[in-house]
Amino acid sequence: MSVEANPNVLGIVGGGQLGRMITLAAKPMGFEVVVVDPGPNSPAAQVGAEQIVAPLDDPDGLAELAERTDVITAEIEHIGTEVLLALQAEGAIARPDPAAIALIKDKLYQKSHLAGHGLPVADFLRIDGPGSLATAKTHLGGIIVKARTGGFDGRGNLVLGEGQGWADVQRFFGPDAELYAEEIVPFRHELAVVAAKDVRGRVLTYPVVETFQHDNICHTVEAPANIGSHTARVATEIAREVVDGYVGAGIYAVELFVDEYDRILVNEVAPRVHNSGHWTIEGAETSQFANAVRAVMGLPLGSTELRTPTCMVNIIGERNGPVELRGLPDALAIRGVAVHLYGKSPTRQQRKMGHVTATALTIQEARAAAEHARSLITI
Amino acid sequence: MSVEANPNVLGIVGGGQLGRMITLAAKPMGFEVVVVDPGPNSPAAQVGAEQIVAPLDDPDGLAELAERTDVITAEIEHIGTEVLLALQAEGAIARPDPAAIALIKDKLYQKSHLAGHGLPVADFLRIDGPGSLATAKTHLGGIIVKARTGGFDGRGNLVLGEGQGWADVQRFFGPDAELYAEEIVPFRHELAVVAAKDVRGRVLTYPVVETFQHDNICHTVEAPANIGSHTARVATEIAREVVDGYVGAGIYAVELFVDEYDRILVNEVAPRVHNSGHWTIEGAETSQFANAVRAVMGLPLGSTELRTPTCMVNIIGERNGPVELRGLPDALAIRGVAVHLYGKSPTRQQRKMGHVTATALTIQEARAAAEHARSLITI
């Protein structure tokens, strides 16, 4: 299938919940896993991954990862892609291609790349001072200012108020941030399409899901999305084109907006397993994690078809302190509910501690069950 | 739910493939796992269980297990139940009850217990010399001689030929074996029902499956069994009665025969997750492993309903030597196929190294896919 004969050890940059769930999928297939993560006893290490304790951009840590593994992937795009590119030049196999990760982690490059491929995106402009900010406000109308790199889960986004200007932007982002401005799109739905690409470039897409955010963090995912079949088809086609534009096997998640005129715009891309795909563990024929392993280890992809309507609700920390799990028995008493905890400690406000999934005959029932189960759990 | 407040650590006697798959189910629910197993780096330890390296009947090892965990269960019935009973007397929580395990591990007690509860079993007699053997041959007709304890996967069974007598029995089993004789039942189907019992004694049964053995080792499992609904209902009722007869939460597997007159007989019971239930990972709404964790940790059971027809084929070692996995990409290229490897090394003839599962719209398609996939793999 690929240049490496019989790869046996998977390396992951990052050992958080995504690395954990990749590890849980990789072990039954017979693979060993090594992760790089700065925190000892990471969520991935708790399920049998060996861990190199080092920052995600640490050249020595990543070199050791390349040394000890056959294929490297990443659970996060905010990583030292230069180091990965250098290791790749020396013969390491990294999937997706570090160049694709670099293209995605800088959101301005990402937008330019998508627009350059003729894909529909909200208007955007680079800003670097009062002049370009004023141009953006005039040209784009209501704008959101975003950091080009490092922002996720809403960190690094500023919706600019009527009377706000460059001083406010600098106060929010600091003096040295690299920024761009994006037109605010009033949207009707936020959708996501998770896609898997194998080493031959074949792409399989999961069903379109609808995502619901609280405080800019993905909170609830409904699979399938409650949208018309035409919208679903167009969203899937756009996502496929997006993924075709990046080099390298792996999972890609494409976030989309449906605006008030039913136009579909690409919002963001992630070159990795994604919160909008956690539902696939129970709800799809092959989970995004199993397909991540298959893709990067040079194996054929598994079916991405829906098994049954499924709703996922995140368990997000609501306080700071030691973990004190409550309510698991009550949550699991609800038909169709599974609970996934990430082994993180302590609890912190806004920290993703786990998620609840519910399967049912309809997405409405699944959502009701998942939300009820989530409401019973404190951590 | 149970006497222990918020149990957090699960102890397992045995860290083989069953302990491994229990661990893979326990970790996402947030539980820590400790196993006792004599072989370092056991299959369970490879997926994040902590391991006490000790024989399964080692009093110190089991005492340490009780010390470090909240609830103890077992992946095998051939264990030191006396030690578990002693630990239980000192306050340790063991599920199922060690008394149930003791009742099951001695197959003569098991048979007597079942017959005493009015459950249909093949005729049997204890034998301890030429006299009782002759009585058994006269009384039962064709017989199979079995060791009362320690036999599994066909080890410890002797089908007695026409001209064979006590000398042959002693040659096969050694002079000190405790034995019984059982009527040979010409059977049409071998069935199994896996059941889960929660701490309140509520029992949920999985669909009846048909099992196919080669060399006395479970080889292929079809879920659901290709039998009439009446037979399935009776088999399920019998299995439920069997499980009602044992004390303690956990998984029980009930093996049954359907004879040439469509009578159903109980063959054997196992007080643990079972090879005939591996298909539930993909094919049931909740896997037997997830329900094992739920049951023994005092949580409500998940639905045991069939998701889709599923066939499981074991990957059994065919030679002795280091593991050399071949054919994984070809196997995974088949629609609906998942491969589970147990991380065992070396390969040995008759050693269970992994299993293949295939899901499909019909059990016939599932079986064809699973067998084809299995045929492509060497290990």
Coordinates of N, CA, C and O in Angstrom, one line a residue, chain A residues 1 6 20 23-24 27-31 45-49 281-283 285 294 298-303 305 307-308 324-326 328-330 332-343 359, chain B residues 1 6 20 23-24 27-31 45-49 281-283 285 294 298-303 305 307-308 324-326 328-330 332-343 359:
Chain A
M1 N 0.8 -1.2 0.0 CA 0.0 0.0 0.0 C 0.9 1.3 0.0 O 0.5 2.3 -0.6
N6 N 4.8 -2.9 6.3 CA 4.3 -3.3 7.6 C 4.6 -2.3 8.7 O 5.2 -2.7 9.7
R20 N -5.9 9.9 22.8 CA -6.5 8.8 23.6 C -7.4 7.9 22.7 O -7.3 6.7 22.7
T23 N -5.6 6.1 20.1 CA -4.9 4.9 20.7 C -5.9 3.8 21.0 O -5.6 2.6 20.7
L24 N -7.0 4.1 21.5 CA -8.0 3.1 21.8 C -8.5 2.4 20.5 O -8.9 1.2 20.6
K27 N -4.9 0.1 19.2 CA -4.5 -1.1 19.9 C -5.1 -2.3 19.4 O -4.5 -3.3 19.2
P28 N -6.5 -2.3 19.3 CA -7.1 -3.6 18.8 C -6.6 -4.0 17.4 O -6.7 -5.2 17.1
M29 N -6.1 -3.0 16.6 CA -5.6 -3.4 15.3 C -4.2 -3.9 15.4 O -3.6 -4.2 14.4
G30 N -3.6 -4.0 16.6 CA -2.3 -4.6 16.8 C -1.2 -3.6 16.7 O 0.0 -4.0 16.8
F31 N -1.5 -2.3 16.7 CA -0.4 -1.3 16.6 C 0.0 -0.8 18.0 O -0.8 -0.7 18.9
A45 N -1.7 8.2 27.3 CA -0.8 7.2 28.0 C -1.6 6.3 29.0 O -1.2 5.2 29.2
Q46 N -2.7 6.9 29.5 CA -3.6 6.1 30.4 C -4.2 4.8 29.7 O -4.7 3.9 30.3
V47 N -4.2 4.9 28.3 CA -4.8 3.7 27.6 C -3.7 3.0 26.9 O -4.0 2.3 25.9
G48 N -2.5 3.1 27.4 CA -1.4 2.2 26.9 C -0.5 2.8 25.8 O 0.4 2.1 25.3
A49 N -0.6 4.1 25.5 CA 0.4 4.7 24.6 C 1.6 4.9 25.4 O 1.5 5.3 26.6
I281 N -18.1 6.9 17.0 CA -17.7 5.7 17.7 C -18.9 4.8 17.8 O -18.8 3.6 17.6
E282 N -20.1 5.4 18.2 CA -21.3 4.6 18.2 C -22.1 4.6 17.0 O -22.8 3.7 16.6
G283 N -22.1 5.8 16.3 CA -23.1 6.0 15.2 C -22.7 5.7 13.8 O -23.6 5.6 12.9
E285 N -20.4 3.2 10.9 CA -19.9 1.8 10.7 C -18.5 1.7 11.2 O -18.0 0.6 11.7
R294 N -6.4 3.6 10.2 CA -6.3 2.9 8.9 C -5.7 3.8 7.9 O -4.8 3.4 7.1
G298 N -1.7 3.3 6.3 CA -1.6 2.7 5.0 C -2.6 1.6 4.7 O -2.4 0.8 3.8
L299 N -3.7 1.6 5.5 CA -4.7 0.5 5.3 C -5.9 1.1 4.6 O -6.1 2.3 4.5
P300 N -6.7 0.2 4.1 CA -7.9 0.6 3.4 C -8.9 1.2 4.5 O -8.9 0.8 5.6
L301 N -9.7 2.2 4.0 CA -10.6 2.8 4.9 C -11.8 1.9 5.2 O -12.2 1.1 4.3
G302 N -12.4 2.1 6.4 CA -13.7 1.4 6.7 C -14.9 2.2 6.3 O -14.7 3.5 6.1
S303 N -16.0 1.6 6.1 CA -17.2 2.3 5.7 C -17.5 3.5 6.7 O -17.5 3.3 7.9
E305 N -20.5 5.0 6.7 CA -21.9 5.2 6.7 C -22.5 5.2 8.1 O -22.0 4.7 9.0
R307 N -24.9 4.4 11.1 CA -25.5 3.2 11.6 C -26.9 3.5 12.1 O -27.9 2.8 11.8
T308 N -27.0 4.6 12.8 CA -28.3 5.0 13.5 C -28.1 6.5 13.9 O -27.0 6.9 14.2
E324 N -14.6 15.2 40.6 CA -15.5 14.5 41.5 C -16.7 14.1 40.6 O -17.7 14.8 40.5
L325 N -16.6 12.9 40.0 CA -17.6 12.4 39.1 C -18.9 12.1 39.8 O -18.9 11.3 40.8
R326 N -20.0 12.6 39.4 CA -21.3 12.3 39.9 C -22.3 12.0 38.8 O -22.2 12.6 37.7
L328 N -23.0 9.2 37.0 CA -22.7 8.3 35.9 C -23.8 7.2 35.9 O -24.4 6.8 34.8
P329 N -24.2 6.6 37.1 CA -25.3 5.6 37.0 C -26.6 6.1 36.4 O -27.2 5.4 35.6
D330 N -26.9 7.3 36.8 CA -28.2 7.8 36.3 C -28.1 8.1 34.8 O -29.0 7.8 34.0
L332 N -26.2 6.5 32.6 CA -26.1 5.2 31.9 C -27.4 4.4 32.0 O -27.6 3.5 31.2
A333 N -28.3 4.9 32.8 CA -29.6 4.2 32.9 C -30.5 4.6 31.7 O -31.6 4.0 31.5
I334 N -30.1 5.6 31.0 CA -30.9 6.1 29.9 C -30.6 5.2 28.6 O -29.4 5.1 28.3
R335 N -31.6 4.7 28.0 CA -31.5 3.9 26.8 C -30.6 4.5 25.7 O -30.8 5.7 25.3
G336 N -29.6 3.8 25.3 CA -28.8 4.2 24.1 C -27.6 5.1 24.5 O -27.0 5.6 23.6
V337 N -27.4 5.4 25.8 CA -26.4 6.3 26.2 C -25.1 5.6 26.5 O -25.0 4.6 27.1
A338 N -24.0 6.2 25.9 CA -22.6 5.9 26.3 C -21.9 7.1 26.8 O -22.2 8.2 26.4
V339 N -21.0 6.9 27.8 CA -20.3 8.0 28.4 C -18.8 7.8 28.1 O -18.3 6.7 28.4
H340 N -18.1 8.8 27.6 CA -16.7 8.7 27.4 C -16.0 9.8 28.3 O -16.3 11.0 28.1
L341 N -15.2 9.4 29.1 CA -14.4 10.3 30.0 C -12.9 10.2 29.5 O -12.4 9.2 29.1
Y342 N -12.3 11.4 29.6 CA -10.9 11.5 29.0 C -9.8 11.3 30.0 O -8.6 11.4 29.7
G343 N -10.1 11.1 31.3 CA -9.0 10.8 32.3 C -8.3 12.1 32.6 O -7.1 12.0 33.1
T359 N -27.7 7.0 21.0 CA -28.2 6.6 19.7 C -29.7 6.3 19.9 O -30.1 5.9 21.0
Chain B
M1 N -26.3 2.6 44.2 CA -26.6 1.4 43.5 C -26.1 0.2 44.4 O -26.7 -0.8 44.4
N6 N -19.2 5.1 44.8 CA -18.4 5.5 43.7 C -17.1 4.7 43.4 O -16.0 5.1 43.5
R20 N -8.1 -7.7 28.4 CA -7.8 -6.6 27.5 C -9.0 -5.9 27.0 O -9.2 -4.7 27.1
T23 N -10.7 -4.0 29.7 CA -10.0 -2.8 30.0 C -10.3 -1.7 28.9 O -10.6 -0.5 29.2
L24 N -10.4 -2.1 27.6 CA -10.7 -1.2 26.6 C -12.1 -0.6 26.7 O -12.4 0.5 26.3
K27 N -11.9 1.9 30.4 CA -11.1 3.2 30.4 C -12.0 4.3 29.9 O -12.0 5.4 30.5
P28 N -12.7 4.2 28.8 CA -13.6 5.3 28.4 C -14.6 5.7 29.4 O -15.1 6.8 29.4
M29 N -15.0 4.8 30.2 CA -16.0 5.1 31.3 C -15.3 5.8 32.5 O -16.0 6.1 33.5
G30 N -14.0 5.9 32.4 CA -13.3 6.7 33.4 C -12.8 5.8 34.5 O -12.2 6.3 35.5
F31 N -12.8 4.5 34.4 CA -12.3 3.6 35.4 C -10.8 3.3 35.2 O -10.3 3.2 34.1
A45 N -2.4 -5.2 30.0 CA -1.4 -4.2 30.4 C -1.1 -3.3 29.2 O -0.8 -2.1 29.3
Q46 N -1.1 -3.9 28.0 CA -0.8 -3.1 26.8 C -1.8 -2.0 26.5 O -1.5 -1.1 25.7
V47 N -3.0 -2.1 27.1 CA -4.0 -1.1 26.8 C -4.2 -0.3 28.1 O -5.3 0.3 28.2
G48 N -3.2 -0.2 29.0 CA -3.3 0.7 30.1 C -3.7 0.2 31.4 O -3.8 0.9 32.4
A49 N -4.0 -1.2 31.5 CA -4.2 -1.7 32.8 C -2.9 -1.8 33.6 O -1.8 -2.1 33.0
I281 N -19.1 -6.4 20.2 CA -18.4 -5.1 20.1 C -18.9 -4.3 18.9 O -19.3 -3.1 19.0
E282 N -19.1 -4.9 17.7 CA -19.6 -4.3 16.6 C -21.1 -4.5 16.4 O -21.8 -3.7 15.9
G283 N -21.6 -5.7 16.9 CA -23.0 -6.1 16.4 C -24.1 -5.8 17.4 O -25.3 -5.9 17.0
E285 N -25.9 -3.3 20.6 CA -26.0 -1.9 21.0 C -25.0 -1.6 22.1 O -24.4 -0.5 22.2
R294 N -20.2 -2.3 33.3 CA -21.3 -1.7 34.0 C -21.8 -2.6 35.1 O -22.1 -2.1 36.2
G298 N -21.5 -1.7 39.4 CA -22.7 -1.3 40.0 C -23.5 -0.3 39.2 O -24.3 0.5 39.7
L299 N -23.3 -0.3 37.8 CA -24.0 0.7 37.0 C -25.1 -0.1 36.3 O -25.1 -1.3 36.2
P300 N -26.1 0.7 35.7 CA -27.2 0.1 35.0 C -26.6 -0.5 33.7 O -25.6 0.0 33.1
L301 N -27.3 -1.6 33.2 CA -26.8 -2.3 32.0 C -27.2 -1.5 30.8 O -28.2 -0.8 30.8
G302 N -26.4 -1.6 29.7 CA -26.8 -1.0 28.4 C -27.6 -2.1 27.6 O -27.6 -3.3 27.9
S303 N -28.3 -1.6 26.6 CA -29.1 -2.4 25.7 C -28.3 -3.6 25.1 O -27.2 -3.3 24.6
E305 N -29.5 -5.3 22.6 CA -30.1 -5.7 21.3 C -29.1 -5.7 20.1 O -28.1 -5.1 20.1
R307 N -27.6 -4.9 16.7 CA -27.6 -3.8 15.8 C -27.7 -4.2 14.3 O -28.5 -3.6 13.6
T308 N -27.0 -5.3 14.0 CA -27.0 -5.7 12.6 C -26.4 -7.1 12.6 O -25.6 -7.5 13.5
E324 N 4.3 -12.7 12.9 CA 4.6 -12.0 11.7 C 3.2 -11.8 11.0 O 2.7 -12.7 10.2
L325 N 2.7 -10.7 11.3 CA 1.3 -10.4 10.8 C 1.4 -10.1 9.2 O 2.1 -9.3 8.8
R326 N 0.5 -10.8 8.5 CA 0.4 -10.6 7.1 C -1.1 -10.5 6.7 O -1.9 -11.2 7.4
L328 N -3.3 -7.9 6.8 CA -4.2 -7.0 7.4 C -4.9 -6.0 6.4 O -6.1 -5.8 6.4
P329 N -4.0 -5.4 5.5 CA -4.7 -4.5 4.5 C -5.7 -5.2 3.7 O -6.8 -4.6 3.4
D330 N -5.5 -6.4 3.2 CA -6.4 -7.1 2.4 C -7.7 -7.4 3.2 O -8.8 -7.3 2.7
L332 N -8.9 -5.8 5.7 CA -9.7 -4.5 6.1 C -10.3 -3.9 4.8 O -11.1 -3.0 4.9
A333 N -9.9 -4.4 3.6 CA -10.4 -3.9 2.4 C -11.8 -4.4 2.2 O -12.6 -3.9 1.3
I334 N -12.2 -5.5 2.9 CA -13.5 -6.1 2.8 C -14.6 -5.3 3.6 O -14.4 -5.0 4.8
R335 N -15.7 -4.9 2.9 CA -16.7 -4.1 3.6 C -17.2 -4.7 4.9 O -17.5 -5.9 4.9
G336 N -17.2 -3.9 5.9 CA -17.8 -4.3 7.2 C -16.9 -5.1 8.1 O -17.3 -5.5 9.1
V337 N -15.6 -5.2 7.7 CA -14.7 -6.0 8.5 C -13.9 -5.2 9.5 O -13.4 -4.1 9.2
A338 N -13.8 -5.7 10.7 CA -12.9 -5.2 11.7 C -12.0 -6.3 12.2 O -12.5 -7.5 12.3
V339 N -10.8 -6.0 12.5 CA -9.9 -7.0 13.0 C -9.4 -6.6 14.4 O -9.1 -5.4 14.7
H340 N -9.4 -7.6 15.3 CA -9.0 -7.4 16.7 C -7.8 -8.3 17.0 O -8.0 -9.5 16.9
L341 N -6.7 -7.7 17.3 CA -5.5 -8.5 17.7 C -5.3 -8.3 19.1 O -5.5 -7.3 19.7
Y342 N -4.7 -9.4 19.8 CA -4.7 -9.4 21.2 C -3.3 -9.0 21.8 O -3.1 -9.0 23.0
G343 N -2.3 -8.7 20.9 CA -1.0 -8.3 21.4 C -0.2 -9.5 22.0 O 0.7 -9.2 22.8
T359 N -19.8 -7.2 9.8 CA -21.3 -6.9 9.9 C -21.8 -6.8 8.5 O -21.0 -6.4 7.6

